[in-house]
Short mmCIF file of N, CA and C in Angstrom, two decimals:
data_model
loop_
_atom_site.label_atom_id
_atom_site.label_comp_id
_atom_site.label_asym_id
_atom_site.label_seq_id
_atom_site.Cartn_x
_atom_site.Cartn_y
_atom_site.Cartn_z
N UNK A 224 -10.58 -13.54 -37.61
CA UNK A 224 -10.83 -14.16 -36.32
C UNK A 224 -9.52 -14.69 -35.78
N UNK A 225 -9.13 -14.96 -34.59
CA UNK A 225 -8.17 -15.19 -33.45
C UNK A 225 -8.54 -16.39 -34.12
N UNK A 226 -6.66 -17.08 -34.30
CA UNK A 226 -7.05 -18.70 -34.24
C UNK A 226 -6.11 -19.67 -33.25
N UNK A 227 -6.35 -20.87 -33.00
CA UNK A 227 -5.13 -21.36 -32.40
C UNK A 227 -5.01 -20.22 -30.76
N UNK A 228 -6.47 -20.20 -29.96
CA UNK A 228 -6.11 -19.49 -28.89
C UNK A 228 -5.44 -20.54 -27.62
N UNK A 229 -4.58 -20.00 -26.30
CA UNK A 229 -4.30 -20.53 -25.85
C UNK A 229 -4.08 -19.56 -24.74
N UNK A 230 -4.05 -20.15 -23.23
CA UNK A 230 -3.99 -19.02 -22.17
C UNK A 230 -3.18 -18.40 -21.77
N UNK A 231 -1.83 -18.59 -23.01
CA UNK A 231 -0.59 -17.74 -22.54
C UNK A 231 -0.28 -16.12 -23.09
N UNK A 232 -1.37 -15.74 -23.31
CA UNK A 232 -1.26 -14.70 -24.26
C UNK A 232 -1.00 -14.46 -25.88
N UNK A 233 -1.47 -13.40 -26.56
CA UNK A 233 -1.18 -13.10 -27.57
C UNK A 233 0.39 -13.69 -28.01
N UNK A 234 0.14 -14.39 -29.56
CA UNK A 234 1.70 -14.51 -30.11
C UNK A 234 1.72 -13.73 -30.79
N UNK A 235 2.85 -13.48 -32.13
CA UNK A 235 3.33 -13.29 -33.06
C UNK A 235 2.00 -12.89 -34.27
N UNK A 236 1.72 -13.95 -34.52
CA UNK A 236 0.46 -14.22 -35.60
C UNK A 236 -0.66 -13.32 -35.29
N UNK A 237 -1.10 -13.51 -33.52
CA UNK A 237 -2.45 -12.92 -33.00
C UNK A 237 -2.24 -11.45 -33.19
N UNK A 238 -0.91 -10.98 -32.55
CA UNK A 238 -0.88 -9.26 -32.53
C UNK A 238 -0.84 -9.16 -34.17
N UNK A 239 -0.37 -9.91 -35.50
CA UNK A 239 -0.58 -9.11 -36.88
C UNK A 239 -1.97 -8.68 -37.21
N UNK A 240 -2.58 -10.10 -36.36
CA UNK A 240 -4.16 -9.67 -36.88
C UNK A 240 -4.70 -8.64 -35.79
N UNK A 241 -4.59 -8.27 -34.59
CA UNK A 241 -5.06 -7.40 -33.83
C UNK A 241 -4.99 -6.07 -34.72
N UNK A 242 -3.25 -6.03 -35.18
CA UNK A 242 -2.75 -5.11 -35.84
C UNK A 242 -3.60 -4.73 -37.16
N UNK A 243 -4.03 -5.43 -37.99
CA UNK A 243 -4.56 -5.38 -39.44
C UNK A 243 -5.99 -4.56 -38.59
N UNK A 244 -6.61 -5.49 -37.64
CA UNK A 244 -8.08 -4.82 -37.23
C UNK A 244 -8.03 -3.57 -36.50
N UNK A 245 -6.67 -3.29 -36.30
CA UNK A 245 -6.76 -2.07 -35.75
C UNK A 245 -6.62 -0.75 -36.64
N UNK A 246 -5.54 -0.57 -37.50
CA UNK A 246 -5.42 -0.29 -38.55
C UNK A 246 -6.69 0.22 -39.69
N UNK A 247 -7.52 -0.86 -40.11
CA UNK A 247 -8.56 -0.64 -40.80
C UNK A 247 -9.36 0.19 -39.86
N UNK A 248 -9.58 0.19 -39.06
CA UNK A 248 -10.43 0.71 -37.65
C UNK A 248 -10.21 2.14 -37.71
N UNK A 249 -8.34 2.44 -37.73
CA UNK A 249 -7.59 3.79 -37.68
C UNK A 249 -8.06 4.37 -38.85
N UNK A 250 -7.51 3.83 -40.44
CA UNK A 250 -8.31 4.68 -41.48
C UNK A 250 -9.29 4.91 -41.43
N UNK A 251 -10.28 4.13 -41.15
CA UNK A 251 -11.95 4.37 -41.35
C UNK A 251 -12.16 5.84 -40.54
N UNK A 252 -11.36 5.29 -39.40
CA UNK A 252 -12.03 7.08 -38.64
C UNK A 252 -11.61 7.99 -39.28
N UNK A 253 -10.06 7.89 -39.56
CA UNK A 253 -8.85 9.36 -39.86
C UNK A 253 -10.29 9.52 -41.38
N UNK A 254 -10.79 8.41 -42.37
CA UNK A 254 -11.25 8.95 -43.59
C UNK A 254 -12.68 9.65 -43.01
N UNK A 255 -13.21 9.24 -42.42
CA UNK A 255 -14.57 9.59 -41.91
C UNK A 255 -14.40 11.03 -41.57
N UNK A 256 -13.02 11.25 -40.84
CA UNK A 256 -12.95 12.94 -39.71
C UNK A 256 -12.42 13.55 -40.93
N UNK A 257 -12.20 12.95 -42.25
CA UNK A 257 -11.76 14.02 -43.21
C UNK A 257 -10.37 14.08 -43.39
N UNK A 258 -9.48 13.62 -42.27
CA UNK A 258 -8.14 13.82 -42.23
C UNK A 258 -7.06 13.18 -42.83
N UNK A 259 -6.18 14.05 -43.29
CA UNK A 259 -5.10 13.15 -44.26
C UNK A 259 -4.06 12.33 -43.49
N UNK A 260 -3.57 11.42 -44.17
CA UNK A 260 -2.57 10.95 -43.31
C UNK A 260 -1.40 11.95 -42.46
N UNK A 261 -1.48 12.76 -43.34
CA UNK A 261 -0.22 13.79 -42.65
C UNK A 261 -1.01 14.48 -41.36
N UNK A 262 -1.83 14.97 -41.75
CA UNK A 262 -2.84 15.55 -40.10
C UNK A 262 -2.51 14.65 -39.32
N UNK A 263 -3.05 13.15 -39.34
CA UNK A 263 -2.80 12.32 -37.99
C UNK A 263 -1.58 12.46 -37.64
N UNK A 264 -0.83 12.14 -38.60
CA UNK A 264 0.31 12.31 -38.03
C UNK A 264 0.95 13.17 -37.40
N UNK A 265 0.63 14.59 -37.63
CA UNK A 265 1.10 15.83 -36.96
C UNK A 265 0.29 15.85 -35.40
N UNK A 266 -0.98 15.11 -35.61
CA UNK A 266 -1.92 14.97 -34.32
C UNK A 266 -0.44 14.33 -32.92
N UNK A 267 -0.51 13.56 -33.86
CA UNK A 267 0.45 12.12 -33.26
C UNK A 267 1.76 12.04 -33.02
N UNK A 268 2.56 12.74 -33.83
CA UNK A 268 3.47 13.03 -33.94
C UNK A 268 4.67 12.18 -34.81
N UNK A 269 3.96 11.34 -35.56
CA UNK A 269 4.84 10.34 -36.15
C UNK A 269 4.73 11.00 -37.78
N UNK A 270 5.34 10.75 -38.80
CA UNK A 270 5.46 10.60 -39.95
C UNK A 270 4.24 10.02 -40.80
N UNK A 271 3.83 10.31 -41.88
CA UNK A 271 3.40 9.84 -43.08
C UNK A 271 3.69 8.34 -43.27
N UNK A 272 4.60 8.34 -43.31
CA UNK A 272 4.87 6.38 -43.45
C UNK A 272 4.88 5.64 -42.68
N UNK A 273 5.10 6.45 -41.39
CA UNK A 273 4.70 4.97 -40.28
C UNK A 273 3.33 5.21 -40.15
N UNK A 274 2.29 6.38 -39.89
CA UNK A 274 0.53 6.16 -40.51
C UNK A 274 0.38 5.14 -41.50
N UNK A 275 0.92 5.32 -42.52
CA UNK A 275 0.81 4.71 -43.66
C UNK A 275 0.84 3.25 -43.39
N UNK A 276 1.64 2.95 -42.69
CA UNK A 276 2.40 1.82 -41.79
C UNK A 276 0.94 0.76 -40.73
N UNK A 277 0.74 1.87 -40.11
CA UNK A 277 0.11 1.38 -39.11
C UNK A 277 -1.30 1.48 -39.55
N UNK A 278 -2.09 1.80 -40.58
CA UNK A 278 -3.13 1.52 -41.24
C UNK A 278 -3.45 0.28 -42.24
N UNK A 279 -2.10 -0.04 -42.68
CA UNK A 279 -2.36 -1.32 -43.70
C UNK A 279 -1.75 -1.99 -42.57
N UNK A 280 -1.51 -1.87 -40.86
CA UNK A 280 -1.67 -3.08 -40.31
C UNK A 280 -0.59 -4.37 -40.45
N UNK A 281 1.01 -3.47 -40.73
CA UNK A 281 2.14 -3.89 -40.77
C UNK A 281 2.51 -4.61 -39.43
N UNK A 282 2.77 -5.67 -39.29
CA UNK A 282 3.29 -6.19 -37.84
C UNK A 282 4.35 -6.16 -37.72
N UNK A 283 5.20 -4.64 -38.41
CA UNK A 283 6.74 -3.72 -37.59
C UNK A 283 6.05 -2.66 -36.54
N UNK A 284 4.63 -2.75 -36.76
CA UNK A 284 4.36 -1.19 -35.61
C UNK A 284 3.55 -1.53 -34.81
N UNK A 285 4.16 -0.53 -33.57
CA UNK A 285 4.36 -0.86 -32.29
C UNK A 285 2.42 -0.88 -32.09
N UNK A 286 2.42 -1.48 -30.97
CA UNK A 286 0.88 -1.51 -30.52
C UNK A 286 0.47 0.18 -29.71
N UNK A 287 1.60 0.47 -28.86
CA UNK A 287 1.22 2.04 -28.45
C UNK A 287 0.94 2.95 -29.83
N UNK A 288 1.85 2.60 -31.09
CA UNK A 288 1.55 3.52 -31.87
C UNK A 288 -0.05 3.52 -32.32
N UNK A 289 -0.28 2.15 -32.20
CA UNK A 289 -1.80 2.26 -32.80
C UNK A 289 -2.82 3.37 -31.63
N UNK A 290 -2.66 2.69 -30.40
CA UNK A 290 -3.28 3.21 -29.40
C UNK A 290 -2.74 4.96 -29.85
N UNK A 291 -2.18 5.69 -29.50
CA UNK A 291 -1.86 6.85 -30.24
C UNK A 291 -3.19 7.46 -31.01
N UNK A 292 -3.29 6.27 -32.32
CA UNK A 292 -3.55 6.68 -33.38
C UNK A 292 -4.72 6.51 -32.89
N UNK A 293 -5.35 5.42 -32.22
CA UNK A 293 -6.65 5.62 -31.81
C UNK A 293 -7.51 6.47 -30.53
N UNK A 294 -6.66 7.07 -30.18
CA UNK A 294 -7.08 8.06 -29.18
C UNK A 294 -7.28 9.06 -29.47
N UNK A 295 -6.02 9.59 -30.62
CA UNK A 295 -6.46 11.01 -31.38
C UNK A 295 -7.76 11.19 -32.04
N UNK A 296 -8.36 9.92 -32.73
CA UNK A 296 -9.37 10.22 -33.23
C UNK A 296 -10.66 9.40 -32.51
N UNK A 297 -10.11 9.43 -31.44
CA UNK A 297 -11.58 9.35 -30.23
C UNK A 297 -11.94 7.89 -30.12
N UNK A 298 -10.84 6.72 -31.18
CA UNK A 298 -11.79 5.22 -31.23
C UNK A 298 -11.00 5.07 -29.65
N UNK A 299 -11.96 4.09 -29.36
CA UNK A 299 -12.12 3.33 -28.00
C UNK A 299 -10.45 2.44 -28.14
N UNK A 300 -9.71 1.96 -26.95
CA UNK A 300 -8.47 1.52 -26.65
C UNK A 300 -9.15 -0.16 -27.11
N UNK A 301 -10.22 -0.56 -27.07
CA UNK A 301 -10.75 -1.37 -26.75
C UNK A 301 -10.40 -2.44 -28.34
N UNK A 302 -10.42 -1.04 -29.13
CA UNK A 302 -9.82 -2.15 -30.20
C UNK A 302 -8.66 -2.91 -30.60
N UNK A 303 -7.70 -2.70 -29.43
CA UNK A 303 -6.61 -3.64 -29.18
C UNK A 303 -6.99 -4.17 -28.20
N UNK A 304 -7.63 -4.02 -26.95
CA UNK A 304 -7.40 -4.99 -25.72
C UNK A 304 -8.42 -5.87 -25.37
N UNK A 305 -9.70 -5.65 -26.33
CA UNK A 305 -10.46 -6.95 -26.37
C UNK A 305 -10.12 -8.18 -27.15
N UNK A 306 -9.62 -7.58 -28.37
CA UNK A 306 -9.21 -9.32 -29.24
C UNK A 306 -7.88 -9.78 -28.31
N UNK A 307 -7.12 -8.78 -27.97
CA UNK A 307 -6.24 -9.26 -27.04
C UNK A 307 -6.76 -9.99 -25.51
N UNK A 308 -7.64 -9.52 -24.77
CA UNK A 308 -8.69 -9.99 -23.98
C UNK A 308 -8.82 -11.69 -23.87
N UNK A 309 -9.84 -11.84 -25.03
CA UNK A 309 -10.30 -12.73 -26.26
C UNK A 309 -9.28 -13.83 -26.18
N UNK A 310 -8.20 -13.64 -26.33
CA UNK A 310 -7.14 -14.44 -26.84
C UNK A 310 -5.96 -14.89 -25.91
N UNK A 311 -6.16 -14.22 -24.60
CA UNK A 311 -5.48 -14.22 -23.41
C UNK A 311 -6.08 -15.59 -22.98
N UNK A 312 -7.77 -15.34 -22.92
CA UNK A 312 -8.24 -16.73 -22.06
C UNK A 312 -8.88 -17.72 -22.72
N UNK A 313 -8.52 -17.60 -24.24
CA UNK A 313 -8.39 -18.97 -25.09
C UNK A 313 -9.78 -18.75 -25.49
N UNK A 314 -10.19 -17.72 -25.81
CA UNK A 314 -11.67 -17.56 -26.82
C UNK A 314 -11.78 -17.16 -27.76
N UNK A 315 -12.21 -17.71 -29.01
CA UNK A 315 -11.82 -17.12 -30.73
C UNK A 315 -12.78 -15.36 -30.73
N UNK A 316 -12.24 -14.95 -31.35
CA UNK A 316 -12.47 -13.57 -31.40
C UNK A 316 -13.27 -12.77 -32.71
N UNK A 317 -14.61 -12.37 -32.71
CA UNK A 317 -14.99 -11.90 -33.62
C UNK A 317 -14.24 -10.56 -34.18
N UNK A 318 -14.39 -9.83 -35.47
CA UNK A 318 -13.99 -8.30 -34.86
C UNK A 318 -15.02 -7.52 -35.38
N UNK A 319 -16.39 -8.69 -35.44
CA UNK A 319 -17.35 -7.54 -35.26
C UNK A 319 -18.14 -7.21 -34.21
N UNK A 320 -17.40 -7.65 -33.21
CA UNK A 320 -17.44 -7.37 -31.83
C UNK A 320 -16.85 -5.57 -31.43
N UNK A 321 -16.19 -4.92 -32.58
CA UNK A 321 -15.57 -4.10 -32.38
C UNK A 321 -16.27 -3.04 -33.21
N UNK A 322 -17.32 -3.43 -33.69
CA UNK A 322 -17.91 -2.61 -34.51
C UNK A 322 -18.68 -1.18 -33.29
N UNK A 323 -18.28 0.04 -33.93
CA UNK A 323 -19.46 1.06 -33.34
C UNK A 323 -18.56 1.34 -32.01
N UNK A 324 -19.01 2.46 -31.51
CA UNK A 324 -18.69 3.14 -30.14
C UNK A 324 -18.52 2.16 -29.19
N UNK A 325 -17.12 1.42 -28.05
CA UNK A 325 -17.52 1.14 -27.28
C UNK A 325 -17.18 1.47 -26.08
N UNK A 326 -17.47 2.76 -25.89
CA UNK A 326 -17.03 3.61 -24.83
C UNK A 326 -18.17 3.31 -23.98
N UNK A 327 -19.09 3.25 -23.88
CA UNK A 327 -20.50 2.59 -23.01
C UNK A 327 -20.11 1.34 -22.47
N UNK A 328 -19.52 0.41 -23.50
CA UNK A 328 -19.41 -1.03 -22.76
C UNK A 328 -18.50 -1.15 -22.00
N UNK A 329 -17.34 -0.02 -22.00
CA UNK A 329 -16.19 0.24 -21.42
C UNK A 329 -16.04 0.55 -20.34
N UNK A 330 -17.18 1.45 -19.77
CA UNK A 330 -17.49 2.58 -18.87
C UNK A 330 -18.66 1.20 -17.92
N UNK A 331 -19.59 0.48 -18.20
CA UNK A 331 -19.90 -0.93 -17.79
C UNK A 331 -19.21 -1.49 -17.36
N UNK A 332 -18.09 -1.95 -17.95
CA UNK A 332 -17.01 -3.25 -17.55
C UNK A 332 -16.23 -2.35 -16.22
N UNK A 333 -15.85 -0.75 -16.45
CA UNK A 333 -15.04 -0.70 -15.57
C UNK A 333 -16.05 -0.45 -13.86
N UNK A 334 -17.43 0.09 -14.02
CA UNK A 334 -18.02 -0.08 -13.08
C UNK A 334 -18.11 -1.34 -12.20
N UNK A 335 -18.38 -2.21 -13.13
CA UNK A 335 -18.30 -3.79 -12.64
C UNK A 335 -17.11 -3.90 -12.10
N UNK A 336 -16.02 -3.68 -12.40
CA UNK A 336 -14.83 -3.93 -11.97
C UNK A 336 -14.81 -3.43 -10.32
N UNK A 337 -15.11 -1.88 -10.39
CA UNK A 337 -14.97 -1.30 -9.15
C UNK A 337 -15.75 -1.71 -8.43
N UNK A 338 -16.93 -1.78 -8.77
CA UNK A 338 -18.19 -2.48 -7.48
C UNK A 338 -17.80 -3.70 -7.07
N UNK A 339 -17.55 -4.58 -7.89
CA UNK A 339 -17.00 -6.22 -7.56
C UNK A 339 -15.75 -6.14 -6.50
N UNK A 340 -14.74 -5.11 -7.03
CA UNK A 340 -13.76 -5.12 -6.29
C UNK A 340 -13.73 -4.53 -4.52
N UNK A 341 -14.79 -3.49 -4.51
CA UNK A 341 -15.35 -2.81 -3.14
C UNK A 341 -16.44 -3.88 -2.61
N UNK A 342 -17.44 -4.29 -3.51
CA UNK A 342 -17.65 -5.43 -2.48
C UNK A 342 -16.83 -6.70 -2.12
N UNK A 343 -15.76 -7.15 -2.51
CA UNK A 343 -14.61 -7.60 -2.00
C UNK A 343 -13.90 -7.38 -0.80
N UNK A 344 -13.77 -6.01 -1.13
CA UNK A 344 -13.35 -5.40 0.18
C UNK A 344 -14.25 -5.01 1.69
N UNK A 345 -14.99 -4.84 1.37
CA UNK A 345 -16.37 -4.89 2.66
C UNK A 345 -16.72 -6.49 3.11
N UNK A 346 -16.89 -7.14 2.47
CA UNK A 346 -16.59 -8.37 2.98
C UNK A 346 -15.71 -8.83 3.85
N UNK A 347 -13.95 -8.54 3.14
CA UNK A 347 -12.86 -8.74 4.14
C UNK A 347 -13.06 -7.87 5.41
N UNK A 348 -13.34 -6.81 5.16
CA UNK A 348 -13.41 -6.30 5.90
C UNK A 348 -14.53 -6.28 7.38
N UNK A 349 -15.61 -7.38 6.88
CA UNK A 349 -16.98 -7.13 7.75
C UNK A 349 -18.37 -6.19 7.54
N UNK A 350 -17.65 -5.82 6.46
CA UNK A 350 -19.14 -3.79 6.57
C UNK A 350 -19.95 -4.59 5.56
N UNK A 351 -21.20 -4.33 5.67
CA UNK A 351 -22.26 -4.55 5.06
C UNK A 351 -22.41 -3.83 3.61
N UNK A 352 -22.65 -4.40 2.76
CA UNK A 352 -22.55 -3.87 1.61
C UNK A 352 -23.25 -2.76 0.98
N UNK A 353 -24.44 -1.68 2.43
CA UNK A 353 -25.28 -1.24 1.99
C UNK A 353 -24.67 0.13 3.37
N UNK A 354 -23.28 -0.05 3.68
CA UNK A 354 -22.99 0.73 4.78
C UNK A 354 -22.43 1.97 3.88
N UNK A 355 -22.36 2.10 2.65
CA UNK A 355 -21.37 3.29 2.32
C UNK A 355 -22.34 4.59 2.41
N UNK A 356 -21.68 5.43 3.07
CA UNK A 356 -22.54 6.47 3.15
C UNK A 356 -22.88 7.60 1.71
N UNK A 357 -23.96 8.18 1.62
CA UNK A 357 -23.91 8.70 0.23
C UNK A 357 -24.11 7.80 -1.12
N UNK A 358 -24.34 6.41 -1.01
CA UNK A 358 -24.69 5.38 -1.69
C UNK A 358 -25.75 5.61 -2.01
N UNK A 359 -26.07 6.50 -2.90
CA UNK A 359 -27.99 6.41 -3.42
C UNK A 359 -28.12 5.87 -4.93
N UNK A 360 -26.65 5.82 -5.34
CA UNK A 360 -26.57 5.33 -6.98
C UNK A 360 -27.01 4.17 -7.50
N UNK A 361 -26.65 2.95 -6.14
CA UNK A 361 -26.28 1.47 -6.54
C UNK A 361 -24.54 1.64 -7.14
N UNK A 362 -24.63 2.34 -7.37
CA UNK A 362 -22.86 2.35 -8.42
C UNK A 362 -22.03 3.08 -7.58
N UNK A 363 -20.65 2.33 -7.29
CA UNK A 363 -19.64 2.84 -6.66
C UNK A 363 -18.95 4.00 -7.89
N UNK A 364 -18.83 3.54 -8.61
CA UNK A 364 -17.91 4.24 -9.71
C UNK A 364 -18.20 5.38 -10.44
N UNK A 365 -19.71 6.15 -10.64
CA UNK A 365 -19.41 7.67 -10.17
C UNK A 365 -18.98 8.35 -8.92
N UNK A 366 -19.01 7.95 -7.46
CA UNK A 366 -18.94 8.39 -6.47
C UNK A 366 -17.05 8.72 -6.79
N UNK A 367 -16.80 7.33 -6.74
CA UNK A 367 -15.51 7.55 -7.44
C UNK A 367 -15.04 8.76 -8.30
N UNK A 368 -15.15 8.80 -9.33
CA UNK A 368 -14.70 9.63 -10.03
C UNK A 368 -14.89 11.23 -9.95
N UNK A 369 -16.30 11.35 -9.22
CA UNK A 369 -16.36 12.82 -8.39
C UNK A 369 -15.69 13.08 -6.74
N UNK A 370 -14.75 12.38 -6.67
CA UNK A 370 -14.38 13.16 -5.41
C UNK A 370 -12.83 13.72 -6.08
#
């Protein structure tokens, strides 16, 4: 768990432990998909020892490397930028909050984002929030992504 949060962002201490939970997160998949450390790495393009590195959750490796490592094998970004999230606005952080797929809660948050942010903008703007044409979803954020 995140300790000692405060609203200036992640320190020193917070990114080792982001790092350790990310890490365990990285093996579990790479062991689950079958793959050796050297596969990821060829996925990834880094070496055997910095995998090696960035699975036992060393706080010498870089946070993109993790992200890397977690994209190749499909985990969600989310397992760095929620405890980071978490810890930005001074809230202790489970990390079994990170358990399981969270590409659903992801794909939620960013809808919310876009709808909140377009009704923002219709407001400034005057338009009624029910003026967008082709609006049969309720949700701005497929319309979005299909044009």
């Amino acid at each position: 768990m995140l300790h000692d949060c405060n609203a200036s962002g992640p320190d020193a201490s917070s990114l080792a432990e982001i790092k350790q939970m990310s890490g365990r997160r990285i093996e579990d998949e790479r062991r689950r998909e079958g793959l050796t450390q050297s596969k990821l790495g060829e996925r990834v393009g880094l070496g055997v020892s910095w995998i090696r590195e960035i699975e036992s959750g060393n706080p010498r490796t870089r946070i993109d490397d993790h992200l890397r490592c977690a994209l190749a094998l499909g985990i969600s970004p989310s397992i760095i930028f929620l405890p980071m999230l978490f810890h930005t606005h001074g809230l202790a952080f489970s990390p079994q909050l990170l358990a399981g797929n969270l590409h659903d809660v992801e794909r939620q948050w960013l809808e919310f984002i876009v709808n909140n942010h377009i009704s923002g903008m219709r407001r400034l703007l005057g338009l009624a929030e029910d003026s967008s044409p082709g609006d049969r979803s309720g949700s701005a954020f497929p319309q979005i992504g299909s044009r």
